[in-house]
Amino acid sequence: MPPDIDQDQRREDVARTAAKLVAERGMGAITFRNLAAEMGCSTTAISHYFTNRDEILAETYRYVAARAGQGRKPPPGADARARLQSIERILPLDAGTWDNWVIWLCFWTEALFNPALARQQKEYSRGSRRMIEDLLESVGCPEPLAASLSQKVMTTLYGIAVQAAFDRESWTPAAQRAALHDVLQPVFDLIPEAATP
């Protein structure tokens, strides 16, 4: 790592590398030695910014959540249909979103035994639900329906991703979109131009 990169950038570099290792080899791949080898530096260069593995895990989880959040925003000026369909970007439809889900599934298992990661997961999950609820309201979904439907959407997204992790042949992008659309149909029905996605 070049000496002129600031502390935040170095921490992000480690988190990005850790995310790559998890996506390729699972949580066990996150070690100071593996990270140093992947980044072409010494373990000391990493321990200067992270005192232990748990700190790396927390930073990696933050990095992946932020990266995923950037990818799911509707384009500026999007109509109601396009905004609603932006929820699809959460699904494991391509290489980038697939990696995110592999990483999340690995972290969820780790979070069962790590209270700090469990708190992060609860925060991220609630944030995603709020984002979906706000999006549903923005396309004309009444508040009570948006509140209940956002939870159904979250449950559907999680269910699709878990099944796709073990059966990608059945859970193609088209199948994933169809399953999500079934849950969102009440909202599509409220949007004349989106009645037939």
CSV table of C-alpha atoms in Angstrom, one decimal:
chain,number,residue,atom,x,y,z
A,1,MET,CA,0.0,0.0,0.0
A,2,PRO,CA,1.5,3.3,-1.0
A,3,PRO,CA,2.5,5.6,1.8
A,4,ASP,CA,0.5,8.6,0.5
A,5,ILE,CA,-2.9,7.0,0.8
A,6,ASP,CA,-4.9,8.3,3.8
A,7,GLN,CA,-6.1,6.2,6.7
A,8,ASP,CA,-9.7,6.0,5.5
A,9,GLN,CA,-8.5,4.9,2.1
A,10,ARG,CA,-6.3,2.2,3.5
A,11,ARG,CA,-9.1,0.9,5.7
A,12,GLU,CA,-11.4,0.7,2.7
A,13,ASP,CA,-8.7,-1.1,0.7
A,14,VAL,CA,-8.5,-3.7,3.4
A,15,ALA,CA,-12.3,-4.0,3.5
A,16,ARG,CA,-12.5,-4.3,-0.3
A,17,THR,CA,-9.9,-7.1,-0.3
A,18,ALA,CA,-11.6,-8.9,2.7
A,19,ALA,CA,-14.9,-8.8,0.8
A,20,LYS,CA,-13.3,-10.3,-2.2
A,21,LEU,CA,-11.7,-13.1,-0.1
A,22,VAL,CA,-15.1,-13.9,1.5
A,23,ALA,CA,-16.9,-14.0,-1.8
A,24,GLU,CA,-14.3,-16.4,-3.2
A,25,ARG,CA,-13.4,-18.5,-0.2
A,26,GLY,CA,-15.7,-17.8,2.8
A,27,MET,CA,-15.2,-16.2,6.2
A,28,GLY,CA,-12.3,-18.3,7.1
A,29,ALA,CA,-10.2,-16.6,4.4
A,30,ILE,CA,-10.1,-13.3,6.4
A,31,THR,CA,-6.8,-13.5,8.2
A,32,PHE,CA,-4.1,-10.9,8.4
A,33,ARG,CA,-1.8,-13.2,6.5
A,34,ASN,CA,-4.2,-13.8,3.7
A,35,LEU,CA,-5.1,-10.1,3.4
A,36,ALA,CA,-1.4,-9.1,3.3
A,37,ALA,CA,-0.7,-11.7,0.6
A,38,GLU,CA,-3.6,-10.5,-1.5
A,39,MET,CA,-2.6,-6.9,-1.1
A,40,GLY,CA,1.1,-7.4,-1.5
A,41,CYS,CA,2.1,-5.9,1.8
A,42,SER,CA,3.1,-7.0,5.3
A,43,THR,CA,0.7,-8.0,8.0
A,44,THR,CA,2.1,-5.0,10.0
A,45,ALA,CA,0.7,-2.7,7.3
A,46,ILE,CA,-2.7,-4.1,8.1
A,47,SER,CA,-2.4,-4.3,11.8
A,48,HIS,CA,-1.5,-0.6,11.8
A,49,TYR,CA,-5.1,0.1,11.0
A,50,PHE,CA,-6.9,-2.9,12.5
A,51,THR,CA,-6.1,-4.3,15.9
A,52,ASN,CA,-7.9,-7.6,15.4
A,53,ARG,CA,-10.0,-9.6,13.0
A,54,ASP,CA,-13.3,-8.5,14.5
A,55,GLU,CA,-12.5,-4.9,13.5
A,56,ILE,CA,-11.8,-6.0,9.9
A,57,LEU,CA,-15.1,-7.9,9.9
A,58,ALA,CA,-17.1,-4.9,11.0
A,59,GLU,CA,-15.4,-2.6,8.5
A,60,THR,CA,-15.9,-5.1,5.7
A,61,TYR,CA,-19.6,-5.5,6.5
A,62,ARG,CA,-19.9,-1.7,6.5
A,63,TYR,CA,-18.1,-1.5,3.1
A,64,VAL,CA,-20.3,-4.2,1.5
A,65,ALA,CA,-23.5,-2.6,2.8
A,66,ALA,CA,-22.5,0.8,1.5
A,67,ARG,CA,-21.5,-0.6,-1.9
A,68,ALA,CA,-24.8,-2.4,-2.2
A,69,GLY,CA,-26.7,0.7,-1.2
A,70,GLN,CA,-25.2,2.7,-4.0
A,71,GLY,CA,-26.3,0.1,-6.6
A,72,ARG,CA,-29.9,0.1,-5.6
A,73,LYS,CA,-30.8,3.7,-6.0
A,74,PRO,CA,-33.3,4.5,-8.8
A,75,PRO,CA,-31.9,6.7,-11.6
A,76,PRO,CA,-32.6,10.5,-11.2
A,77,GLY,CA,-36.0,11.4,-12.7
A,78,ALA,CA,-37.2,7.8,-12.8
A,79,ASP,CA,-40.9,7.3,-13.2
A,80,ALA,CA,-42.9,5.3,-10.7
A,81,ARG,CA,-42.5,2.0,-12.5
A,82,ALA,CA,-38.7,2.4,-12.8
A,83,ARG,CA,-38.5,3.4,-9.1
A,84,LEU,CA,-40.5,0.3,-8.1
A,85,GLN,CA,-38.4,-2.0,-10.3
A,86,SER,CA,-35.2,-0.6,-8.6
A,87,ILE,CA,-36.0,-3.0,-5.7
A,88,GLU,CA,-34.9,-5.8,-8.2
A,89,ARG,CA,-31.3,-4.5,-7.8
A,90,ILE,CA,-31.2,-6.0,-4.4
A,91,LEU,CA,-31.6,-9.5,-5.8
A,92,PRO,CA,-28.6,-11.7,-6.8
A,93,LEU,CA,-29.1,-11.1,-10.5
A,94,ASP,CA,-25.5,-10.5,-11.7
A,95,ALA,CA,-21.9,-11.0,-10.6
A,96,GLY,CA,-21.8,-7.9,-8.4
A,97,THR,CA,-25.1,-8.5,-6.5
A,98,TRP,CA,-24.3,-12.3,-6.3
A,99,ASP,CA,-21.0,-11.5,-4.5
A,100,ASN,CA,-22.8,-9.2,-2.1
A,101,TRP,CA,-25.3,-11.9,-1.2
A,102,VAL,CA,-22.6,-14.6,-0.8
A,103,ILE,CA,-20.8,-12.1,1.6
A,104,TRP,CA,-24.0,-11.3,3.5
A,105,LEU,CA,-24.9,-15.0,3.9
A,106,CYS,CA,-21.4,-15.6,5.3
A,107,PHE,CA,-21.7,-12.7,7.6
A,108,TRP,CA,-25.1,-13.7,8.9
A,109,THR,CA,-23.7,-17.0,10.0
A,110,GLU,CA,-20.8,-15.2,11.8
A,111,ALA,CA,-23.3,-12.7,13.3
A,112,LEU,CA,-25.1,-15.5,15.1
A,113,PHE,CA,-22.1,-15.8,17.4
A,114,ASN,CA,-20.8,-12.2,17.2
A,115,PRO,CA,-22.9,-9.6,19.0
A,116,ALA,CA,-21.3,-6.6,17.3
A,117,LEU,CA,-22.0,-8.1,13.8
A,118,ALA,CA,-25.5,-9.0,14.9
A,119,ARG,CA,-26.2,-5.4,15.8
A,120,GLN,CA,-24.8,-4.3,12.4
A,121,GLN,CA,-27.0,-6.8,10.7
A,122,LYS,CA,-30.1,-5.6,12.6
A,123,GLU,CA,-29.3,-2.0,11.7
A,124,TYR,CA,-28.8,-2.8,8.0
A,125,SER,CA,-31.9,-4.9,7.8
A,126,ARG,CA,-34.1,-2.2,9.3
A,127,GLY,CA,-32.5,0.4,7.0
A,128,SER,CA,-33.3,-1.7,4.0
A,129,ARG,CA,-36.9,-2.2,5.1
A,130,ARG,CA,-37.2,1.6,5.7
A,131,MET,CA,-35.8,2.3,2.2
A,132,ILE,CA,-38.3,-0.1,0.6
A,133,GLU,CA,-41.2,1.3,2.6
A,134,ASP,CA,-40.2,4.9,1.6
A,135,LEU,CA,-39.9,3.8,-2.1
A,136,LEU,CA,-43.3,2.1,-2.0
A,137,GLU,CA,-44.9,5.3,-0.5
A,138,SER,CA,-43.1,7.4,-3.2
A,139,VAL,CA,-45.0,5.5,-6.0
A,140,GLY,CA,-48.4,6.0,-4.4
A,141,CYS,CA,-48.7,3.0,-2.0
A,142,PRO,CA,-50.8,4.0,1.0
A,143,GLU,CA,-48.8,4.1,4.2
A,144,PRO,CA,-50.4,1.1,6.0
A,145,LEU,CA,-49.9,-1.1,2.9
A,146,ALA,CA,-46.3,0.2,2.4
A,147,ALA,CA,-45.5,-0.7,6.0
A,148,SER,CA,-46.8,-4.3,5.8
A,149,LEU,CA,-45.6,-4.9,2.2
A,150,SER,CA,-42.1,-3.7,2.9
A,151,GLN,CA,-41.7,-6.6,5.4
A,152,LYS,CA,-43.1,-9.1,2.8
A,153,VAL,CA,-40.7,-7.7,0.2
A,154,MET,CA,-37.7,-8.2,2.7
A,155,THR,CA,-38.8,-11.7,3.4
A,156,THR,CA,-39.1,-12.5,-0.3
A,157,LEU,CA,-35.7,-11.0,-1.1
A,158,TYR,CA,-34.1,-13.0,1.7
A,159,GLY,CA,-35.9,-16.2,0.7
A,160,ILE,CA,-35.0,-15.8,-3.0
A,161,ALA,CA,-31.3,-15.2,-2.2
A,162,VAL,CA,-31.0,-18.2,0.1
A,163,GLN,CA,-32.6,-20.5,-2.4
A,164,ALA,CA,-30.5,-19.0,-5.3
A,165,ALA,CA,-27.3,-19.6,-3.3
A,166,PHE,CA,-27.9,-23.3,-3.5
A,167,ASP,CA,-29.9,-23.6,-6.8
A,168,ARG,CA,-28.9,-21.0,-9.3
A,169,GLU,CA,-30.2,-23.1,-12.2
A,170,SER,CA,-33.8,-22.9,-10.9
A,171,TRP,CA,-33.5,-19.3,-9.5
A,172,THR,CA,-32.5,-17.6,-12.7
A,173,PRO,CA,-32.8,-13.8,-12.9
A,174,ALA,CA,-36.2,-14.2,-14.6
A,175,ALA,CA,-37.4,-16.5,-11.9
A,176,GLN,CA,-36.2,-14.1,-9.2
A,177,ARG,CA,-37.9,-11.1,-10.8
A,178,ALA,CA,-41.1,-13.1,-11.2
A,179,ALA,CA,-41.2,-14.1,-7.5
A,180,LEU,CA,-40.5,-10.5,-6.4
A,181,HIS,CA,-43.1,-9.1,-8.8
A,182,ASP,CA,-45.8,-11.4,-7.3
A,183,VAL,CA,-45.3,-9.7,-4.0
A,184,LEU,CA,-45.2,-6.3,-5.5
A,185,GLN,CA,-48.3,-6.8,-7.7
A,186,PRO,CA,-50.6,-4.8,-5.4
A,187,VAL,CA,-48.4,-1.7,-5.9
A,188,PHE,CA,-48.0,-2.3,-9.6
A,189,ASP,CA,-51.8,-2.3,-9.7
A,190,LEU,CA,-51.8,1.2,-8.2
A,191,ILE,CA,-49.6,2.6,-11.0
A,192,PRO,CA,-51.4,2.7,-14.4
A,193,GLU,CA,-48.2,2.8,-16.5
A,194,ALA,CA,-46.7,-0.1,-14.5
A,195,ALA,CA,-49.8,-2.4,-14.5
A,196,THR,CA,-48.0,-4.8,-16.9
A,197,PRO,CA,-44.3,-4.9,-16.0
